[in-house]
Tab-separated table of C-alpha atoms in Angstrom:
chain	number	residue	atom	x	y	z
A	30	UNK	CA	88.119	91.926	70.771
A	31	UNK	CA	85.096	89.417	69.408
A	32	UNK	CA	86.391	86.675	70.878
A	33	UNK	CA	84.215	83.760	72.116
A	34	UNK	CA	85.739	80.653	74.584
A	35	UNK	CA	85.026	77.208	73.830
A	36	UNK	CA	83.297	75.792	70.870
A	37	UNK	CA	80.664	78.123	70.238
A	38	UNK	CA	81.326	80.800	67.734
A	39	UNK	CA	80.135	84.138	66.285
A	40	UNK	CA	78.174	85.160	63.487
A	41	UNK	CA	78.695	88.189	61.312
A	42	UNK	CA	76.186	89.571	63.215
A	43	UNK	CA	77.768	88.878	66.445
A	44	UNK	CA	75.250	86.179	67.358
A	45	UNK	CA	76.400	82.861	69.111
A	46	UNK	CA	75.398	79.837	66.466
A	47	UNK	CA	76.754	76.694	67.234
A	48	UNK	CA	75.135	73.827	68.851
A	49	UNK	CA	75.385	73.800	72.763
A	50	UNK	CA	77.154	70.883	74.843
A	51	UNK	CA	74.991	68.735	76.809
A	52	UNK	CA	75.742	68.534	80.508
A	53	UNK	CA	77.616	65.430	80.951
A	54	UNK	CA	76.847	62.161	82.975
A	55	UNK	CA	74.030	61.746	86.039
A	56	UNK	CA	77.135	60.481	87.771
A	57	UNK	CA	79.343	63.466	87.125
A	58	UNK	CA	76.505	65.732	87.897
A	59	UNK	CA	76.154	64.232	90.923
A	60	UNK	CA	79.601	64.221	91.797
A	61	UNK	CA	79.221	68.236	90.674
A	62	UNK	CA	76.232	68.849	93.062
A	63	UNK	CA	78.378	67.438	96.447
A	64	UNK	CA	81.399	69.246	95.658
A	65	UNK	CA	79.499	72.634	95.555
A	66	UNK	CA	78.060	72.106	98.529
A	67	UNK	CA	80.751	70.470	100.553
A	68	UNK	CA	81.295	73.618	102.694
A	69	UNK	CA	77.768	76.243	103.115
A	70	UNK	CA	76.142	77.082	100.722
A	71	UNK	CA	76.845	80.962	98.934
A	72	UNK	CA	73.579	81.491	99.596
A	73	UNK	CA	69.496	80.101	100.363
A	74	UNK	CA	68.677	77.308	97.615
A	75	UNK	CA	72.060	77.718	95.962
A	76	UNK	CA	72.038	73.683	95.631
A	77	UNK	CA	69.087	73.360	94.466
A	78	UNK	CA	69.347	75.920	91.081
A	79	UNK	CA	72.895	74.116	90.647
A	80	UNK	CA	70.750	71.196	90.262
A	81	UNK	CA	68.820	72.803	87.725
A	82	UNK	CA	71.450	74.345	86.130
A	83	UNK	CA	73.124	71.158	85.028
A	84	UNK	CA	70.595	69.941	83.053
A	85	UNK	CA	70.977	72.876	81.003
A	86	UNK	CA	75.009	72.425	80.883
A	87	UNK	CA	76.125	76.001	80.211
A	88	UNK	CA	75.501	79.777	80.815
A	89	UNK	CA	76.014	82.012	77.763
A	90	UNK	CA	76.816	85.627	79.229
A	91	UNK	CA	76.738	88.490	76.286
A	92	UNK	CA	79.113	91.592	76.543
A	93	UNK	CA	81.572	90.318	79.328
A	94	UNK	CA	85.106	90.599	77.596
A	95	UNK	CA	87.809	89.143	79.887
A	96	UNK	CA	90.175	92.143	80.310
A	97	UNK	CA	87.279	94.436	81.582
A	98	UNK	CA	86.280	94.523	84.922
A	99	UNK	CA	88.296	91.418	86.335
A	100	UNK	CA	85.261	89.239	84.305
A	101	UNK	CA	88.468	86.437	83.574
A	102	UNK	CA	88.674	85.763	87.326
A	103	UNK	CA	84.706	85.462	87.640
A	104	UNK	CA	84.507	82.859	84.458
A	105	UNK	CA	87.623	80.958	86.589
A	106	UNK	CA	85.721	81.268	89.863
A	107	UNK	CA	82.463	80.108	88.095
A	108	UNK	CA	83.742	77.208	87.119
A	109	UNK	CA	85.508	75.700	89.516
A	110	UNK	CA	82.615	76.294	92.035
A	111	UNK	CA	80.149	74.465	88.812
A	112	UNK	CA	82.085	72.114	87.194
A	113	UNK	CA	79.555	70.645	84.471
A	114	UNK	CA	78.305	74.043	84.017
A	115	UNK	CA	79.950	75.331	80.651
A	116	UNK	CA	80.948	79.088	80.173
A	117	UNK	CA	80.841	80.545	76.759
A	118	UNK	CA	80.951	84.567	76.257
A	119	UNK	CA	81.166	87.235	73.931
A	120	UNK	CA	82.666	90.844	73.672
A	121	UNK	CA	80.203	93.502	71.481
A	122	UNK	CA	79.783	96.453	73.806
A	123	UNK	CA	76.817	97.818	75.289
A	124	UNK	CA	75.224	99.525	72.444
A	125	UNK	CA	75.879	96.762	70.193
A	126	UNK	CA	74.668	93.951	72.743
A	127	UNK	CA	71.534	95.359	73.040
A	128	UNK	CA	71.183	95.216	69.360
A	129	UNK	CA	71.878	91.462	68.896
A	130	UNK	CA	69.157	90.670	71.808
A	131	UNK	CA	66.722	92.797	70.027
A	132	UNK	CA	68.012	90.866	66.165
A	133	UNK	CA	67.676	87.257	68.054
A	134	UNK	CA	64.574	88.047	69.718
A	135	UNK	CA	61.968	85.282	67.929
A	136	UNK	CA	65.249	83.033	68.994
A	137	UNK	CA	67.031	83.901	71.991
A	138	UNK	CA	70.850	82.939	72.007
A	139	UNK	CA	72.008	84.558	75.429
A	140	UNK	CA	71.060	84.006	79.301
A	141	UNK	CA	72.616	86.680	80.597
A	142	UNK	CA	73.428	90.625	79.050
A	143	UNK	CA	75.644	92.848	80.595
A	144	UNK	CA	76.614	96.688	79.786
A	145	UNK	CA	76.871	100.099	80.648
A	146	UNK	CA	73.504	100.523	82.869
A	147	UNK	CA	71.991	103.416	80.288
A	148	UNK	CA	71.738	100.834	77.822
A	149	UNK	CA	69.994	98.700	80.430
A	150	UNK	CA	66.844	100.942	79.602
A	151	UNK	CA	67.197	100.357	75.797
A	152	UNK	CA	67.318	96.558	76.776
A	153	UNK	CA	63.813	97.015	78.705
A	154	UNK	CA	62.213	99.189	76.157
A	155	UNK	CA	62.746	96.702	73.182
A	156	UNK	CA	61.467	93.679	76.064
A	157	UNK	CA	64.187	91.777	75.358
A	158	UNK	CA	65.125	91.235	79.374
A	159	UNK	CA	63.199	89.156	81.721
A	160	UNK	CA	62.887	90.102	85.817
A	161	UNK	CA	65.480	88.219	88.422
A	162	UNK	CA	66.358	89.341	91.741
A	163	UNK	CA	69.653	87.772	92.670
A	164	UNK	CA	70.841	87.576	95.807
A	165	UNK	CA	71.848	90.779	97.770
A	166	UNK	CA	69.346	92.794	95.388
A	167	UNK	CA	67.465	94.589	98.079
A	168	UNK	CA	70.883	95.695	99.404
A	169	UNK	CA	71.735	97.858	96.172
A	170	UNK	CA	70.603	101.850	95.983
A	171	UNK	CA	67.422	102.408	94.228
A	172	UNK	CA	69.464	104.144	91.469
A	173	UNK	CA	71.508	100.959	90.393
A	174	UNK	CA	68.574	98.733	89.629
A	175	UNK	CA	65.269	98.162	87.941
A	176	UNK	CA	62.978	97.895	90.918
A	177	UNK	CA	61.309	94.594	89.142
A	178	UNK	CA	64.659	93.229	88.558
A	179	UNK	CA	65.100	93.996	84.831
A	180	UNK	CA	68.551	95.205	85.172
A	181	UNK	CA	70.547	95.470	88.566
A	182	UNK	CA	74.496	97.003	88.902
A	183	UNK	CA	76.982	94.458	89.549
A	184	UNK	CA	79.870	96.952	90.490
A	185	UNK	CA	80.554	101.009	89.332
A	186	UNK	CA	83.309	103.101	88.237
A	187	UNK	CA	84.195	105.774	89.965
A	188	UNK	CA	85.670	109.316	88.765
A	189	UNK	CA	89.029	109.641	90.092
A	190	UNK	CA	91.983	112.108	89.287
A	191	UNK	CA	94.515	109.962	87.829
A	192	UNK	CA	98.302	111.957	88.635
A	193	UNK	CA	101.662	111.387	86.691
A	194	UNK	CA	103.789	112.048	90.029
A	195	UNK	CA	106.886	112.932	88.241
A	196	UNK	CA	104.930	115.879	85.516
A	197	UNK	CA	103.143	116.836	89.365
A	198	UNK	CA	104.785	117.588	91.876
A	199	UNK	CA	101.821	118.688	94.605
A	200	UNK	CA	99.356	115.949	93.827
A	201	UNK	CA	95.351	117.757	93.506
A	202	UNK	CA	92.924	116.842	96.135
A	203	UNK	CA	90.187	118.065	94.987
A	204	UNK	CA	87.658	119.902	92.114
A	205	UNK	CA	89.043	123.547	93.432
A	206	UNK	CA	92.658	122.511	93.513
A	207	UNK	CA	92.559	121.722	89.983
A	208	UNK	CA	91.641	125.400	88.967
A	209	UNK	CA	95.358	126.777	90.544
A	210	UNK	CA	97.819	127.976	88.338
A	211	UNK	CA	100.594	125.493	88.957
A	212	UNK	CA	98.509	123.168	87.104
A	213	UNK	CA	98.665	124.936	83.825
A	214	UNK	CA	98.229	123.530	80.601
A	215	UNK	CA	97.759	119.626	82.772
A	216	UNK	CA	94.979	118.553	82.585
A	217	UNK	CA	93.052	116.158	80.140
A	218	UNK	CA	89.512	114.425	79.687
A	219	UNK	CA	87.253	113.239	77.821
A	220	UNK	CA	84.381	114.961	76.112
A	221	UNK	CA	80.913	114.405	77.098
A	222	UNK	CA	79.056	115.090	74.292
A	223	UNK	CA	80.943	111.657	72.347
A	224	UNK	CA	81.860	109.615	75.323
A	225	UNK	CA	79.970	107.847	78.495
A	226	UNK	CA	82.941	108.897	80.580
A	227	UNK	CA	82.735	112.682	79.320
A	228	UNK	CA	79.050	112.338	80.890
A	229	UNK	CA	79.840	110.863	84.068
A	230	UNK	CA	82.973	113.205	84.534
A	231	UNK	CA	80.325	116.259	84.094
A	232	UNK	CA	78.235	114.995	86.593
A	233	UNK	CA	80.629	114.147	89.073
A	234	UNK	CA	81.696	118.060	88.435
A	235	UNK	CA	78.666	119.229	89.121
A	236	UNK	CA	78.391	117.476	92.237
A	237	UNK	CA	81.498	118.532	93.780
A	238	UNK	CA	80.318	122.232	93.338
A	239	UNK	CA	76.847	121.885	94.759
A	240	UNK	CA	74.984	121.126	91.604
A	241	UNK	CA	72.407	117.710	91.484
A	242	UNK	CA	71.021	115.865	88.996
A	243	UNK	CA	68.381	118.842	88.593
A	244	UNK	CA	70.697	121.406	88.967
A	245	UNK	CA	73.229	121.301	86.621
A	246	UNK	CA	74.793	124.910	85.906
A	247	UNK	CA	77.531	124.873	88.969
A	248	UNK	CA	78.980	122.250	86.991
A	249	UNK	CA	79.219	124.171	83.729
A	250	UNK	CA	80.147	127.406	85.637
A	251	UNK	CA	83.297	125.205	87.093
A	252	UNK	CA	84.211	123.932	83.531
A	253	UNK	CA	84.410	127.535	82.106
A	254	UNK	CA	86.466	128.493	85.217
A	255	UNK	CA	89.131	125.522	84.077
A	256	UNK	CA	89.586	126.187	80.524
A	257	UNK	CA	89.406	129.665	81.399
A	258	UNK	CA	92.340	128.887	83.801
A	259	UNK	CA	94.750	127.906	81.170
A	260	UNK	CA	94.769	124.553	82.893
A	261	UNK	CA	92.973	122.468	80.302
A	262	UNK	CA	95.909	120.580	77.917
A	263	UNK	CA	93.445	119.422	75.547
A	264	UNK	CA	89.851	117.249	75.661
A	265	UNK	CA	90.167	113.564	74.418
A	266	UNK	CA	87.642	112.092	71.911
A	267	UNK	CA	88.961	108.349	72.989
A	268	UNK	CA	90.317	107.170	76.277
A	269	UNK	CA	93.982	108.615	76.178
A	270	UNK	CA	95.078	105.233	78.661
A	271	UNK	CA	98.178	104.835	76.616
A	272	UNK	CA	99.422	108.175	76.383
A	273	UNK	CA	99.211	108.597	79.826
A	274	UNK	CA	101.174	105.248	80.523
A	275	UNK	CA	103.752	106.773	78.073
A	276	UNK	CA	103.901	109.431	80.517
A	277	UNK	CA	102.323	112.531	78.199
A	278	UNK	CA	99.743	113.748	80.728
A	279	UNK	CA	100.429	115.051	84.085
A	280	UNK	CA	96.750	114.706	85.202
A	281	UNK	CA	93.758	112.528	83.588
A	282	UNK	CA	90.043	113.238	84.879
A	283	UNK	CA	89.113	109.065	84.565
A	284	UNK	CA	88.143	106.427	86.002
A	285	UNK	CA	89.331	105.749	89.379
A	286	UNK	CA	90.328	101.583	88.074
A	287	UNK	CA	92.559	103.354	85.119
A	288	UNK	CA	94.463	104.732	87.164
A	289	UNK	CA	95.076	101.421	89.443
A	290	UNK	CA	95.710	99.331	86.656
A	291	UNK	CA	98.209	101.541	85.811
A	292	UNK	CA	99.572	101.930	89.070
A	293	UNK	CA	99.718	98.078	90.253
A	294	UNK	CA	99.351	96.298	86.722
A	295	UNK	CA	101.037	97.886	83.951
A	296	UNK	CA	103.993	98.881	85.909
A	297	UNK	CA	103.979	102.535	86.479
A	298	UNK	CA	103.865	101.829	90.547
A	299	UNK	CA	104.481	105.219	92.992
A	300	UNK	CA	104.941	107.203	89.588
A	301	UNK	CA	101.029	107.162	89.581
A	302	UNK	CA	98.572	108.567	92.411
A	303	UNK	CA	94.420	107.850	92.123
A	304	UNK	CA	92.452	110.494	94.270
A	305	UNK	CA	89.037	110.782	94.699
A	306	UNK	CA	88.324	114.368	94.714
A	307	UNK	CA	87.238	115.685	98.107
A	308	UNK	CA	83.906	117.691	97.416
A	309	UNK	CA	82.591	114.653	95.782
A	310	UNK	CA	82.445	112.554	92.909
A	311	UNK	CA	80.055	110.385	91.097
A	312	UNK	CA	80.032	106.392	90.722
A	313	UNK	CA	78.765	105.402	87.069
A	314	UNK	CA	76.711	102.031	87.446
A	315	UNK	CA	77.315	98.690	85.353
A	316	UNK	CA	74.545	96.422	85.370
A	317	UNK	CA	73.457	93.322	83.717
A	318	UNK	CA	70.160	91.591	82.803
A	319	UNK	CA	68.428	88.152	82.643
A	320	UNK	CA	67.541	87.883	79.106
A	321	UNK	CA	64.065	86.976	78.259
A	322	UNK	CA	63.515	83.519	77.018
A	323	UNK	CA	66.897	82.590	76.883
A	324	UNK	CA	68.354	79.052	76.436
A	325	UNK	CA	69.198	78.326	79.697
A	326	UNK	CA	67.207	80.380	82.274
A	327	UNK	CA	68.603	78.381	85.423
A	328	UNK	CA	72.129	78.463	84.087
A	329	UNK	CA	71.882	82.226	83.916
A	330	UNK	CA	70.231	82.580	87.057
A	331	UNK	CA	73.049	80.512	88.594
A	332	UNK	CA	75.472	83.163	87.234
A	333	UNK	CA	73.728	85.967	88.546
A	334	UNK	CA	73.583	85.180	92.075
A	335	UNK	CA	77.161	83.979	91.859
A	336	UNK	CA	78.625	87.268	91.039
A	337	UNK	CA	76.289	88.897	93.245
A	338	UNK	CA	77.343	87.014	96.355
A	339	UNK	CA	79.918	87.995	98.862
A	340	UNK	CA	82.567	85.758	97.096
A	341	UNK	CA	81.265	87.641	92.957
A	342	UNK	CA	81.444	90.868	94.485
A	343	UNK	CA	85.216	90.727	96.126
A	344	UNK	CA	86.510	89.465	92.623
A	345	UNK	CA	85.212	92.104	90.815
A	346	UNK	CA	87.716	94.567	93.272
A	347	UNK	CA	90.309	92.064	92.765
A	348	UNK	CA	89.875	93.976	89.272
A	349	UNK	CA	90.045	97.518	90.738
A	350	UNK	CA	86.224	98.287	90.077
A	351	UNK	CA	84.060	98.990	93.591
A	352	UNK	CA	81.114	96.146	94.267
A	353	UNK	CA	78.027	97.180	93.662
A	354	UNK	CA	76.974	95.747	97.631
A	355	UNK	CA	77.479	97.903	100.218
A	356	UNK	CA	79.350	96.407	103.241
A	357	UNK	CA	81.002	93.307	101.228
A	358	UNK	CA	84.187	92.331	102.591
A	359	UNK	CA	87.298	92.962	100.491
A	360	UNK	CA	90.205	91.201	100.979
A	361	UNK	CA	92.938	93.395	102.843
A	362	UNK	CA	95.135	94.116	100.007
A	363	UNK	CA	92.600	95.075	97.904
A	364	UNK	CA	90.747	97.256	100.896
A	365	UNK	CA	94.284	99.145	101.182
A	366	UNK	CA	94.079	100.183	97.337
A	367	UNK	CA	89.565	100.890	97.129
A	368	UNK	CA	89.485	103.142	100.656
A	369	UNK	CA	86.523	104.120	101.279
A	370	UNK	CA	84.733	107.286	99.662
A	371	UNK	CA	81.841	108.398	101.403
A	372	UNK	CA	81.793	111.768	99.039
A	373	UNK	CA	81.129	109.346	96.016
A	374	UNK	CA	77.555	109.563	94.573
A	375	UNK	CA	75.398	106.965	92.626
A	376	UNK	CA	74.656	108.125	89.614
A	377	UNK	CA	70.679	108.038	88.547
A	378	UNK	CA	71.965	106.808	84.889
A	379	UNK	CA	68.259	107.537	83.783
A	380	UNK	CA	68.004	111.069	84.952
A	381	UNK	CA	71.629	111.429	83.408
A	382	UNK	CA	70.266	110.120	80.429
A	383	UNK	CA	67.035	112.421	80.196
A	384	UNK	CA	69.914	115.397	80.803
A	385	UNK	CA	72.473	114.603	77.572
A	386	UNK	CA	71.400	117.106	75.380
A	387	UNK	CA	71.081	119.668	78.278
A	388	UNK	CA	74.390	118.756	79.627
A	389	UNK	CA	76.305	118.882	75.781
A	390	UNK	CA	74.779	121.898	75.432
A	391	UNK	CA	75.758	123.475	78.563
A	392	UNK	CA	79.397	122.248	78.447
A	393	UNK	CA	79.888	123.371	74.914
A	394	UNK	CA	79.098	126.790	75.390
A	395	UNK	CA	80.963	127.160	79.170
A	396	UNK	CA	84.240	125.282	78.002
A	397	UNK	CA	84.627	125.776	74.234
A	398	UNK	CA	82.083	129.268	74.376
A	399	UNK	CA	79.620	128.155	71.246
């Protein structure tokens, strides 16, 4: 899904080439600058970096593909908030984005970088992301940001059973209701040592039998319990989102947003429960970055502290993924469908990095016994 909106196109190498559009008439910006500001501001000196941000004309954000994480809604909202501010955007993946920053680093081509937050550390080890503290920055856990500002979470994904109601009839509730017998040969997830989710899924495992991020054996000792059980139908090497849609697996260890898209957007309605298992669980942080030297440092800027305000943060749940804020106001609807979790746990994504090879190790020989 390489796709790129407007005029500006993509490389072979994934890099954004074309020439930029200029920011349009001092009468339309002005015109731009009273309509933002009509009502209060979003937040302290919002005007004023708007102001800035026109002469630049556009904000080129790396890595934030439409249909993931409600990021069409935030371009929309953008927008109509900044008309004269163009949006242009790619889709690479986190790995992958990190590479093309690190390619185009003599000649920056993005403002802003967004991925998985482990790749956030890549990002800062090759110095191709510059400190910014957006708005509500102080408010985030220590765990979900760079404490100069390098990389910060914008919202997390949280591990969630994901239940085919007519394959289960008693809906699980929690880590130890997943080991009993009427839930033989159910249950499906991914594998950690070839998938992000795998990781996080281990994690939040290990937390909702007493392990931590330093203490990771309850979490094996549970996984050799399940496929001891019988309950294990098989471990996925790619998310399994259609299958389960299709109505092959009765229950899906995901994350918690797969499991409301399916419920309230592709169709599947009370056929599909989301539960957040009651021991606890683990929220996996995705952040995003101020690139270094990029084309249009105010643009970017402007971007960032939009989609961490109040009014960024409630349209990324609009997209079933929990802000990254505490406290921020969701509208009711949306409230009814993200309850609250207190049992759910940031997850330290560079401890959890330092612990891969420990925790593939581990889970290989408690589930598979090599």
């Amino acid at each position: 899904m390489k796709r790129l909106i407007t005029a500006v196109a993509l490389s072979a190498a994934g890099l954004l080439t074309a020439a930029l559009p200029t920011a349009g008439t001092a009468l339309a910006q002005a015109t731009a600058v009273e309509a933002v500001t009509a009502g209060d501001e979003l937040y302290q000196g919002e005007r004023a970096l708007y102001e800035q941000a026109l002469k630049e004309g556009l904000v080129v954000s790396f890595d934030t593909g439409p249909t993931w994480a409600n990021w069409a809604a935030e371009f929309a909202a953008f927008k109509k908030r900044y008309p004269g501010v163009e949006m242009t955007y790619n889709d690479l993946g986190s790995a992958a984005t990190v590479v093309a920053l690190d390619k185009a680093r003599n000649r920056p081509q993005a403002d802003t970088a967004y991925y998985f937050a482990a790749s956030a550390f890549d990002a800062m080890a090759k110095d191709v992301v510059a400190p910014f503290k957006p708005v509500n920055f102080d408010r985030l856990p220590e765990v979900f940001r760079d404490p100069d500002g390098k990389w910060f979470t914008i919202h997390s994904l949280t591990v969630a059973f994901v239940v085919n109601t007519k394959l289960v009839k008693e809906v699980p509730k929690s880590w130890a209701d997943l080991l009993k017998p009427e839930y033989r040969n159910s249950v499906v997830y991914l594998d950690p040592r070839s998938t992000g989710i795998g990781q996080v899924i281990s994690f939040a495992a290990n937390f909702g039998n007493g392990g931590d991020m330093d203490n990771l054996q309850p979490g094996f000792d549970y996984f050799a319990r399940l496929h001891k059980s019988g309950n294990v139908m098989r471990v996925e090497g790619t998310t399994p989102y259609a299958k389960f849609v299709k109505g092959e697996i009765p229950i899906w260890i995901s994350y918690e947003n797969d499991g409301l898209k399916a419920k309230h957007t592709d169709g599947l309605g009370d056929a599909v429960s989301v539960v957040i298992p009651a021991e606890a669980s683990a929220a996996a942080p995705y952040g995003i970055s101020l690139v270094k030297n990029g084309p249009n440092p105010n643009a970017g800027k402007l971007w960032l502290n939009f989609i961490m305000s109040a009014k960024g943060q409630a349209i990324f749940s609009e997209g079933y993924v929990r802000p990254s804020v505490p406290g921020v106001a969701l509208p009711a609807d949306i409230a009814a469908k993200l309850p609250p979790a207190p049992q759910v746990r940031p997850l330290d994504v560079k401890l959890a990095a330092d612990r891969k090879a420990a925790v593939d190790a581990g889970w290989t020989k408690a589930a598979l016994g090599k």
